[in-house]
CSV table of C-alpha atoms in Angstrom, one decimal:
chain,number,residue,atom,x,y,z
A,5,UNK,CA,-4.5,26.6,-14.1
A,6,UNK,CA,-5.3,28.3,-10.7
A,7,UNK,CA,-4.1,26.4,-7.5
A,8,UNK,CA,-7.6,25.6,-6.2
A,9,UNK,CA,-8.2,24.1,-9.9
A,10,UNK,CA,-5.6,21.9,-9.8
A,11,UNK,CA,-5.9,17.6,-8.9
A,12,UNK,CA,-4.1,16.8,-6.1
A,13,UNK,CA,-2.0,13.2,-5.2
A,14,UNK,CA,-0.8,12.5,-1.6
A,15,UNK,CA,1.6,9.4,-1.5
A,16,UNK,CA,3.2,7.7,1.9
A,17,UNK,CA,6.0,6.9,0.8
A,18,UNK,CA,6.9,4.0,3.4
A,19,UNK,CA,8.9,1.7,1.1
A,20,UNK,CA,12.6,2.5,0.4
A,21,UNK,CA,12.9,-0.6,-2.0
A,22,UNK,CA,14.0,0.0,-5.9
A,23,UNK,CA,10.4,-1.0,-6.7
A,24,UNK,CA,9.0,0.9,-4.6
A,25,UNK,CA,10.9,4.0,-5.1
A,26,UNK,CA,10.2,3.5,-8.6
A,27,UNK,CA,6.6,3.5,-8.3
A,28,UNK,CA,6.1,6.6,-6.5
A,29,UNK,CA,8.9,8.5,-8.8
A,30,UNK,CA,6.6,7.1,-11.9
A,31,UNK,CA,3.2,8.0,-10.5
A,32,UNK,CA,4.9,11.4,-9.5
A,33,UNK,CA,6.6,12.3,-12.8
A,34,UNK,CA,3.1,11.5,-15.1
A,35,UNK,CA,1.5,14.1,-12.1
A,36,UNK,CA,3.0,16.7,-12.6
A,37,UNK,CA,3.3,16.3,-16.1
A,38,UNK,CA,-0.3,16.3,-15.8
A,39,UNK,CA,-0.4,19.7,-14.0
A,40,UNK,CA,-1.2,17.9,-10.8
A,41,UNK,CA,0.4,18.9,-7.6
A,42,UNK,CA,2.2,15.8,-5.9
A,43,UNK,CA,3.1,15.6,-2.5
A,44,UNK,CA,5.0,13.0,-1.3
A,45,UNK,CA,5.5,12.0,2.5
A,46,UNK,CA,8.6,9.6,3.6
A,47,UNK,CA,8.6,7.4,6.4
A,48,UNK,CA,10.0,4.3,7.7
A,49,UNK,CA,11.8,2.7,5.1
A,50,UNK,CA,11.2,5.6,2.6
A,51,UNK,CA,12.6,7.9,5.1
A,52,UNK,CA,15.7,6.4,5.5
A,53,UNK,CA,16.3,6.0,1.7
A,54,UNK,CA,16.2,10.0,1.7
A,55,UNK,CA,19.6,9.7,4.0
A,56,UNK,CA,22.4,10.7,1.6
A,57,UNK,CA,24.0,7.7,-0.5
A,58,UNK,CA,21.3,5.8,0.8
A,59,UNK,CA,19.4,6.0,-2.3
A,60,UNK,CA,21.8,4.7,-4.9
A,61,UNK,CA,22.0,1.4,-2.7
A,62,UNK,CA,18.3,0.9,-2.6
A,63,UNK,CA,18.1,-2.5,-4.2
A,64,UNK,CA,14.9,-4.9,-4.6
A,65,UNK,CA,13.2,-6.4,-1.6
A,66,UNK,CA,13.9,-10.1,0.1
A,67,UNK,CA,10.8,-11.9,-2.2
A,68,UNK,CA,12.5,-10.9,-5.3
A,69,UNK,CA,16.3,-10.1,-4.2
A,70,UNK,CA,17.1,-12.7,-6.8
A,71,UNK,CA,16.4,-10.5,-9.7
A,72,UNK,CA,18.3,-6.9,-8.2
A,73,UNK,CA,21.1,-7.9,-10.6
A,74,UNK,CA,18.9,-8.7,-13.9
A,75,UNK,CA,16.8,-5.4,-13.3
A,76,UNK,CA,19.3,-3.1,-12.7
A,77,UNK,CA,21.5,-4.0,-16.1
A,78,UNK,CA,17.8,-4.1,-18.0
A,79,UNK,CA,17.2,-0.5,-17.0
A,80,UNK,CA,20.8,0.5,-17.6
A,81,UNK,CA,20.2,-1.1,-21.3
A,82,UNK,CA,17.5,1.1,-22.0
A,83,UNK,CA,18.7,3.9,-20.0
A,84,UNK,CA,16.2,4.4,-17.7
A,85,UNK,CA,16.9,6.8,-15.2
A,86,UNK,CA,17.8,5.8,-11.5
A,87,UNK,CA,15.4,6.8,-8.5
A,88,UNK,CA,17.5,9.5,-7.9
A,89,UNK,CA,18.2,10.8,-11.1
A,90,UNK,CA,13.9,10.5,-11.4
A,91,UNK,CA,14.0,12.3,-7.7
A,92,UNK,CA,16.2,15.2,-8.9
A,93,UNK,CA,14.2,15.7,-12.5
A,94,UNK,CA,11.0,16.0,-10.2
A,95,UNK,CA,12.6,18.8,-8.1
A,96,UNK,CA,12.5,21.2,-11.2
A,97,UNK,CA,8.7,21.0,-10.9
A,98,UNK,CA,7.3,23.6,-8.3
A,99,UNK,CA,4.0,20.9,-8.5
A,100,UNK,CA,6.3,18.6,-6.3
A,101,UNK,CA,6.8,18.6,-2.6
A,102,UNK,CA,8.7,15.9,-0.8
A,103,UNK,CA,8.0,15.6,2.8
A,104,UNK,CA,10.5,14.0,5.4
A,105,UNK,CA,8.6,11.9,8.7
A,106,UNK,CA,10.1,13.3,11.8
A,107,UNK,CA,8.8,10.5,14.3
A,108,UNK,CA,10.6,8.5,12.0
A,109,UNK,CA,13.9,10.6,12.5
A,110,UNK,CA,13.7,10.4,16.1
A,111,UNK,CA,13.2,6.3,15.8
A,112,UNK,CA,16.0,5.8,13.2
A,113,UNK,CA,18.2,8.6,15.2
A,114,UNK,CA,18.4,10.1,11.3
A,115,UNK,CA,19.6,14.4,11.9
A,116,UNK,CA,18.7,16.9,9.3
A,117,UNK,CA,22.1,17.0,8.3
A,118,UNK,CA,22.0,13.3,7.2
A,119,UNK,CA,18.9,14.4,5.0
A,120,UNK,CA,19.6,15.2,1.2
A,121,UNK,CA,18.9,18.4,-0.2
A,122,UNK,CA,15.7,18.0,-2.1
A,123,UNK,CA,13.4,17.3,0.9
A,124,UNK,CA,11.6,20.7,1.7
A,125,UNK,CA,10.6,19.7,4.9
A,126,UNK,CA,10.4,18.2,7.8
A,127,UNK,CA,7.3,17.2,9.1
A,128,UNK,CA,4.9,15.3,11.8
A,129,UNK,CA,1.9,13.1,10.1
A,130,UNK,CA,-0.5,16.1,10.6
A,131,UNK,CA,1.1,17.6,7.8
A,132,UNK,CA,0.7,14.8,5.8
A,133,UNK,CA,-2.9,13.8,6.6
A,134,UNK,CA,-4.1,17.7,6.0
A,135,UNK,CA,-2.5,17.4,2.6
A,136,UNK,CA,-4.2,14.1,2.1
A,137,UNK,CA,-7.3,15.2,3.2
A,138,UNK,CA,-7.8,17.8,0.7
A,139,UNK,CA,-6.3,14.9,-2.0
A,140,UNK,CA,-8.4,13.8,-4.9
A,141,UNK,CA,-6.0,10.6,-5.0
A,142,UNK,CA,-3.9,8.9,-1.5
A,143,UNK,CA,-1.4,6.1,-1.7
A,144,UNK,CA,0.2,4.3,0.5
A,145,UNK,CA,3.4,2.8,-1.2
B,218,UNK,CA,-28.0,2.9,-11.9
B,219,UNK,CA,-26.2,5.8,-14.3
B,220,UNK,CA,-22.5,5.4,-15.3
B,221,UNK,CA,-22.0,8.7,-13.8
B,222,UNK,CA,-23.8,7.9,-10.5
B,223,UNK,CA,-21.8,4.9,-9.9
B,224,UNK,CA,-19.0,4.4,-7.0
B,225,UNK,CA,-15.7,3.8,-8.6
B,226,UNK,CA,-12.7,2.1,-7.2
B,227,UNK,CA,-9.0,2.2,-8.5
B,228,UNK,CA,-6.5,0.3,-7.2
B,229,UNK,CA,-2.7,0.0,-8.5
B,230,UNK,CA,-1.2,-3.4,-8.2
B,231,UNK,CA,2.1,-3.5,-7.6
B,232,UNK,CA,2.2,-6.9,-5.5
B,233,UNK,CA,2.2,-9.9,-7.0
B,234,UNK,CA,1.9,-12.8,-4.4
B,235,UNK,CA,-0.9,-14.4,-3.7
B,236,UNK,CA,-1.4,-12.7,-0.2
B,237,UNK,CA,-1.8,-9.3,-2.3
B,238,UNK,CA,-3.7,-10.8,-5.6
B,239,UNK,CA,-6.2,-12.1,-3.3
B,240,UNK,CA,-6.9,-8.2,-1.5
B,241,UNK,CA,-7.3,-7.4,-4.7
B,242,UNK,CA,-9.4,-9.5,-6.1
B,243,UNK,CA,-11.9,-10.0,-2.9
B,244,UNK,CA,-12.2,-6.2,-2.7
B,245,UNK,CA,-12.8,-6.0,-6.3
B,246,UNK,CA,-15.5,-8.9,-6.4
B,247,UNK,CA,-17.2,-6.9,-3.4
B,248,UNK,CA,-16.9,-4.2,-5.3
B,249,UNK,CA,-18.7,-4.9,-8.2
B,250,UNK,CA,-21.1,-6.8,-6.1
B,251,UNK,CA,-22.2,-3.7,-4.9
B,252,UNK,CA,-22.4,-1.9,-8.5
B,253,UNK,CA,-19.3,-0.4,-8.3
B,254,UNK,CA,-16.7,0.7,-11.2
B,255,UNK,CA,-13.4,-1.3,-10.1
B,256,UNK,CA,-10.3,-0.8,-12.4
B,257,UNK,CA,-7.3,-2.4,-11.5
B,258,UNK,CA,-3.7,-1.1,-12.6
B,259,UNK,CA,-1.2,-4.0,-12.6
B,260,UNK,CA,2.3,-2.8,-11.9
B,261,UNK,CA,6.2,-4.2,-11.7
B,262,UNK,CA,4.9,-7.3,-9.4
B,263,UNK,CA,1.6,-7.6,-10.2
B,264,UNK,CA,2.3,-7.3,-14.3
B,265,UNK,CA,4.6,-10.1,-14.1
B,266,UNK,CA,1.6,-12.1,-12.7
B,267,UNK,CA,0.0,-10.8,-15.8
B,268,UNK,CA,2.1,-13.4,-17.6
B,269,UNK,CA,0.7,-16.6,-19.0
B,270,UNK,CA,1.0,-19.1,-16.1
B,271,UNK,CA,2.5,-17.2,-13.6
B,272,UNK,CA,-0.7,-16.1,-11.5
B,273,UNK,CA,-1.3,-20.5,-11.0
B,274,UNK,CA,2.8,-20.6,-9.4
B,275,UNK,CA,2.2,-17.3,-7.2
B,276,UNK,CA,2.6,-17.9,-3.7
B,277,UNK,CA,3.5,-15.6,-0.3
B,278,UNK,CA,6.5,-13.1,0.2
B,279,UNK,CA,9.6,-14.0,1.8
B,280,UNK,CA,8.5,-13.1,5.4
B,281,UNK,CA,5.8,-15.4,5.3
B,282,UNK,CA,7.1,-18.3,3.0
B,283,UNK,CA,7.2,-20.8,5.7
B,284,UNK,CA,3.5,-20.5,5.5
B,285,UNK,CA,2.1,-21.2,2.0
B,286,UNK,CA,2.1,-24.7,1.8
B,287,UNK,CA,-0.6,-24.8,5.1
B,288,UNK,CA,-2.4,-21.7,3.7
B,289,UNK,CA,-2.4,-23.4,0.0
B,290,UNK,CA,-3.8,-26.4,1.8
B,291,UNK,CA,-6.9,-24.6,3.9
B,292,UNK,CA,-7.9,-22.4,0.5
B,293,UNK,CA,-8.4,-25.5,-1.3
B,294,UNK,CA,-10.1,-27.5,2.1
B,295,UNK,CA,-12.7,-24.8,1.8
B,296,UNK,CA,-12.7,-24.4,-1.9
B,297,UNK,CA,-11.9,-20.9,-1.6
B,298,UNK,CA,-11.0,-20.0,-5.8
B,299,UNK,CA,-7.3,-19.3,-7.0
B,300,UNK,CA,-6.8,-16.1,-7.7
B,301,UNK,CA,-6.5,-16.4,-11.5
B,302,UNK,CA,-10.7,-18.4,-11.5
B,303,UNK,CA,-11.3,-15.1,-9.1
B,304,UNK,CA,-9.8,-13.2,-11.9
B,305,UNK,CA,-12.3,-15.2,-14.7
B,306,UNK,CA,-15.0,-15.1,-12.9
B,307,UNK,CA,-14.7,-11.0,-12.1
B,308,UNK,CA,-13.9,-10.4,-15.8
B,309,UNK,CA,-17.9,-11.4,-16.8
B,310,UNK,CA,-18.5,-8.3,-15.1
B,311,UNK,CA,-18.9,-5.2,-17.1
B,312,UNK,CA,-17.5,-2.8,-14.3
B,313,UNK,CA,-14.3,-4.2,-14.3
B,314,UNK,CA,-11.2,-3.1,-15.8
B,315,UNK,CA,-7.7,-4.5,-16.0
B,316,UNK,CA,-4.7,-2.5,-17.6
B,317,UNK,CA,-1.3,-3.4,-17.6
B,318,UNK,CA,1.6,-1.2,-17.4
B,319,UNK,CA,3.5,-0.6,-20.6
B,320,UNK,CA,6.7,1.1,-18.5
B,321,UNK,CA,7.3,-1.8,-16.6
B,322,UNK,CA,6.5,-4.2,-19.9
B,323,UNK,CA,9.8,-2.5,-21.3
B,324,UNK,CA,11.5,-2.5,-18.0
B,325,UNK,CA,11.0,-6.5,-17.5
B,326,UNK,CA,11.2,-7.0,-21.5
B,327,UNK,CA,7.3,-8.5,-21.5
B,328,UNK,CA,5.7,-8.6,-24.9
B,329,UNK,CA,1.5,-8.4,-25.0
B,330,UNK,CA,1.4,-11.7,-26.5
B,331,UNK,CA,3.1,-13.3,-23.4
B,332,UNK,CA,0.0,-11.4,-21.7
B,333,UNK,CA,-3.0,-13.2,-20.6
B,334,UNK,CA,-5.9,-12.4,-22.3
B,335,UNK,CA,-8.1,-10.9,-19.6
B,336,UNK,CA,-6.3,-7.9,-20.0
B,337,UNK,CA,-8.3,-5.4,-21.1
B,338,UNK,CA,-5.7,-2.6,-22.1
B,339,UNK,CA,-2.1,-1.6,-22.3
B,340,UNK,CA,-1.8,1.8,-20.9
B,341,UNK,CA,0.9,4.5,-19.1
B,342,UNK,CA,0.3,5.9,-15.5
B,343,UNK,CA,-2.0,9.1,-16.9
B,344,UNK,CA,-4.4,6.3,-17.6
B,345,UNK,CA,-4.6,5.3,-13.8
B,346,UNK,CA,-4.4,8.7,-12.3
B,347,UNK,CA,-6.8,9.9,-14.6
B,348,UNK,CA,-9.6,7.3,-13.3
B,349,UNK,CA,-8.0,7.9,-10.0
B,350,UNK,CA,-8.7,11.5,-10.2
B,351,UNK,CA,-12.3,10.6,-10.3
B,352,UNK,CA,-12.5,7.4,-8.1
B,353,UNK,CA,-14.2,7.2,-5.0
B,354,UNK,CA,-11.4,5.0,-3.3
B,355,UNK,CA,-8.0,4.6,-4.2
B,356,UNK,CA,-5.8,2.2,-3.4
B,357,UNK,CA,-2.1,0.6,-3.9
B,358,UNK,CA,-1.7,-2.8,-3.2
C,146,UNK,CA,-18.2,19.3,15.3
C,147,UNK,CA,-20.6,17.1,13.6
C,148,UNK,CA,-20.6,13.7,12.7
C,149,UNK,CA,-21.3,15.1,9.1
C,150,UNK,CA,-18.9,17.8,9.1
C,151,UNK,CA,-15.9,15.4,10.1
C,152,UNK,CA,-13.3,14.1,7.9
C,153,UNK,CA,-12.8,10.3,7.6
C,154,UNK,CA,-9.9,8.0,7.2
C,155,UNK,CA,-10.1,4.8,6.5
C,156,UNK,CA,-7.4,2.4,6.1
C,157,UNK,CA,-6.7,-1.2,5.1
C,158,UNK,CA,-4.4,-3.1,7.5
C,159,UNK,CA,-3.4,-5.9,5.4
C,160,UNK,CA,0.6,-5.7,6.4
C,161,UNK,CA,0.8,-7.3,10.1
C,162,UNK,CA,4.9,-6.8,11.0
C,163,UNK,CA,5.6,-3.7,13.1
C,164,UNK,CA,6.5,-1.5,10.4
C,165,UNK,CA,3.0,-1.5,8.7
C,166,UNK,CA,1.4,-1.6,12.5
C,167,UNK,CA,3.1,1.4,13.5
C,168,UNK,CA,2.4,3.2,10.2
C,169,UNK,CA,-1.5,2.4,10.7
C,170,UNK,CA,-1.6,3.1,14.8
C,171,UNK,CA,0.6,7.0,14.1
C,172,UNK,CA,-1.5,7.3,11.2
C,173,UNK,CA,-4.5,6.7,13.1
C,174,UNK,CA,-3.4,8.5,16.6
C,175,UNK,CA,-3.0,11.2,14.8
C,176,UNK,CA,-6.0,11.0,12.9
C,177,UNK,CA,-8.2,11.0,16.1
C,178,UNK,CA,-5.9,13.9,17.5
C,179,UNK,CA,-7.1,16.2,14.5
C,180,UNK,CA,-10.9,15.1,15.2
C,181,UNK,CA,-11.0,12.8,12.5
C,182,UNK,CA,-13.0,9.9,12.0
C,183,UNK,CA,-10.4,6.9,11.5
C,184,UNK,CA,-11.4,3.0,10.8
C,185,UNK,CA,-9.2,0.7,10.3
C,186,UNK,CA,-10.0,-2.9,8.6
C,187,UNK,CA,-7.3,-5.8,9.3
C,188,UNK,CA,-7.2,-8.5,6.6
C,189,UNK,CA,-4.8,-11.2,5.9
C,190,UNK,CA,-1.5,-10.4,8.3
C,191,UNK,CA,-3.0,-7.7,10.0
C,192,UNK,CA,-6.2,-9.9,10.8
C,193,UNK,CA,-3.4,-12.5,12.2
C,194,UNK,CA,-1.9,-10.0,14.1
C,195,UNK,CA,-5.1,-9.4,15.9
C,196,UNK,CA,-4.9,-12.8,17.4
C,197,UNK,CA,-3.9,-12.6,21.3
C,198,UNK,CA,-0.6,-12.6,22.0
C,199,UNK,CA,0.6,-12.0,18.2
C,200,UNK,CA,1.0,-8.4,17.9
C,201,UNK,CA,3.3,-8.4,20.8
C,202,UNK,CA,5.6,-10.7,18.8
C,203,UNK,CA,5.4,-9.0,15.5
C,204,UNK,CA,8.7,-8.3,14.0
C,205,UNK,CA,10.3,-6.8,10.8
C,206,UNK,CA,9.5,-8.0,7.3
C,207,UNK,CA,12.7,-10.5,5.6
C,208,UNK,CA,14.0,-7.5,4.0
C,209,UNK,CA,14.6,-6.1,7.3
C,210,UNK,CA,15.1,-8.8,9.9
C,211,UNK,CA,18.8,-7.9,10.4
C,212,UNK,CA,17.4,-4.4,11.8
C,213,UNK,CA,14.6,-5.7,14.6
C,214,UNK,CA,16.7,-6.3,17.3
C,215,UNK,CA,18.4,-2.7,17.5
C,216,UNK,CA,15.1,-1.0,16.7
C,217,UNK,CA,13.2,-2.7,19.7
C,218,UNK,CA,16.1,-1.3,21.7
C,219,UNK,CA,15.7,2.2,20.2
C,220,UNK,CA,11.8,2.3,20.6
C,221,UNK,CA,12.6,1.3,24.5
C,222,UNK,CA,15.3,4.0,24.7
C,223,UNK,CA,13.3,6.4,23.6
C,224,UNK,CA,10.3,5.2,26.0
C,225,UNK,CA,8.2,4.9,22.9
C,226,UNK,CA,4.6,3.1,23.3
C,227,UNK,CA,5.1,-0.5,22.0
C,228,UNK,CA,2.0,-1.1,18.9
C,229,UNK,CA,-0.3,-3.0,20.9
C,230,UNK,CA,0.3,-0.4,23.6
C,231,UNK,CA,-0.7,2.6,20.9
C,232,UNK,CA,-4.0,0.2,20.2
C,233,UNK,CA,-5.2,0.2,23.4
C,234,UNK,CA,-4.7,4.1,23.5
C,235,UNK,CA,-7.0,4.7,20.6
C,236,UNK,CA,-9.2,2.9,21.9
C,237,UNK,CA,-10.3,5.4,24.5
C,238,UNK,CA,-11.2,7.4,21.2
C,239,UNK,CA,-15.0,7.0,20.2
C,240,UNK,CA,-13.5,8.1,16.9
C,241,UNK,CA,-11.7,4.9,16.4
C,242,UNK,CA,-12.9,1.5,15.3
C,243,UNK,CA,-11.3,-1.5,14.3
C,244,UNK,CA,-12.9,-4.2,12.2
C,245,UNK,CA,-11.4,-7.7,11.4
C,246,UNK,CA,-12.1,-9.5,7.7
C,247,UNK,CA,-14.1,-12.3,8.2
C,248,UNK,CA,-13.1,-14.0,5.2
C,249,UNK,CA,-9.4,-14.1,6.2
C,250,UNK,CA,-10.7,-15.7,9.4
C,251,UNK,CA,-12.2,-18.4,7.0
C,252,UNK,CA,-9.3,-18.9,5.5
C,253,UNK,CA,-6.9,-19.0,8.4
C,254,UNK,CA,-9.0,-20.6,10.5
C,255,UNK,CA,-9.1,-17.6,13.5
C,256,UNK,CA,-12.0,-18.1,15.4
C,257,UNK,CA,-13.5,-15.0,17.2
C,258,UNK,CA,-12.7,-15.7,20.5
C,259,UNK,CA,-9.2,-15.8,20.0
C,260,UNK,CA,-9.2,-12.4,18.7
C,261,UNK,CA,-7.7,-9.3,21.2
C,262,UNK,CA,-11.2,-7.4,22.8
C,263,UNK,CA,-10.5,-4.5,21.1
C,264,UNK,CA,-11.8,-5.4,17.8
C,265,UNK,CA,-15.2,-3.8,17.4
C,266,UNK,CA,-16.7,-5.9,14.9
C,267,UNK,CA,-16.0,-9.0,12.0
C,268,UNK,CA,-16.8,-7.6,8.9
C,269,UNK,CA,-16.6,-8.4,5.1
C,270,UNK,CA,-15.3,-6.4,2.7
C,271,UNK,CA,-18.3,-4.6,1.7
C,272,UNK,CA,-18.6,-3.0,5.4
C,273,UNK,CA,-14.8,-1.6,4.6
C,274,UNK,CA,-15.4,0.0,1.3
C,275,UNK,CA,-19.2,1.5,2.0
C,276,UNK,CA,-17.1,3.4,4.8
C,277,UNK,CA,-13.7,4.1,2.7
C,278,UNK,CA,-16.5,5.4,-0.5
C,279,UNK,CA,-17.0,8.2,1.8
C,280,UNK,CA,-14.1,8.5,3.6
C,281,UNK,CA,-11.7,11.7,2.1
C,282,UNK,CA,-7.9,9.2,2.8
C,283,UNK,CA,-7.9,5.4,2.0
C,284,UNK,CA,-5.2,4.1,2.0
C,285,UNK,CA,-3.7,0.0,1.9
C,286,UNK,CA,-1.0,-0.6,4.5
């Protein structure tokens, strides 16, 4: 399918809860599967689960805290994958784009270095909201 | 009006408090109001509300907790409806859907008969961004 | 560029701690920057945090209460504009309009005059989603 064919989905990630991350990693991985491209921008809380190790700490938020341990052994039972592992699986798709919030940065004091590999770029919320604009589906997560 | 003419809303619930069920359900019953397609895509949170008698014992997030007694109080002072009659009473309309995730079914071990029965269909995440793809407005709650 | 020609945002304030305000405000400043038309309708904690003298007090969600104190600090440090300051900046955009949910104010009890003069009109949610059914973003915050 030609580029100009193809649906589009533009997500804010601002979440950097389990639940959340899971949601936009799910969403993402039926996109692309679906020959959509998926773009996905990471701010706030989202933004500072992209800081390396942050990720694999990212538990469930203070509402439902009580059931981080229940959830986690249930998805290790029937071997779902982490966010991470989902994260990395996405990055063979040319479809996906991951997008890291640089106002965010400078109010979290988060360097590019801190950043793991798989974001492609760094970028203000112009970038996002010309992406979005041009979406056939936005989220806000 | 024409199915095909019609406005269409598509929103993805992934909260499942009573703050977020009743944004949902008093956009959707706007929505419809105003003869538009509303299908609602109940997600981690919002499925587990999905479960017999657990929409009647939802009540506010952590960060507002101290609050839900007062605010329980008020809706019923001004007989506002819970959000599972809100539920009832959108499901006599035609142009609303409900689905229910079957990933996070297996992920929080729910079985369709512990479903409630306004459930219109079980269905994956291509079911959503497929009626995404064409909705006016999109939204994730 | 003509009214027609612009692109829209419009956005559902529903969060009301400073995370979700400054995601809606950066959205929206730069939204206005990039000639677009950006409305933004507060409901539930966002309509609360329209009330005087609340949004100067907003803080961070449960999940992240152990973080406010050092991020005030690093906002300061930075000199960065506080999110009531950032309102009042859009403001001086004709681009910009704010709307608070009149059936939240029902249920909370918030009468109009305690609401911050910068709200341009009380609305239901029908006035939110005739503008978001032509808007190209929505998004829920």
């Amino acid at each position: 399918m030609s580029k100009s064919d193809r649906k589009k989905l533009a997500i804010v990630v601002q979440g950097g809860t389990m639940d959340k991350l899971y949601c936009a990693f799910i969403l993402s991985s039926t996109a692309v599967a679906m020959d959509m491209e998926t773009h996905l921008y990471f701010t706030f809380w989202g933004l500072n689960a992209l800081v390396k190790g942050a990720m694999e700490k990212a538990g469930l938020p203070a509402t439902y805290k009580h059931l981080e341990e229940q959830m986690k052994k249930n998805i290790k039972r029937i071997n779902y994958p982490t966010p991470y592992e989902m994260l990395k699986r996405l990055k063979q798709s040319e479809l996906f784009k991951i997008y890291a919030c640089s106002p965010t940065m400078q109010m979290f004091n988060v360097k590019q270095e801190n950043l793991i590999p798989e974001v492609d770029e760094i970028a203000g919320a112009a970038t996002f909201l010309e992406i979005a604009a041009k979406a056939d589906i936005t989220l806000f997560i």
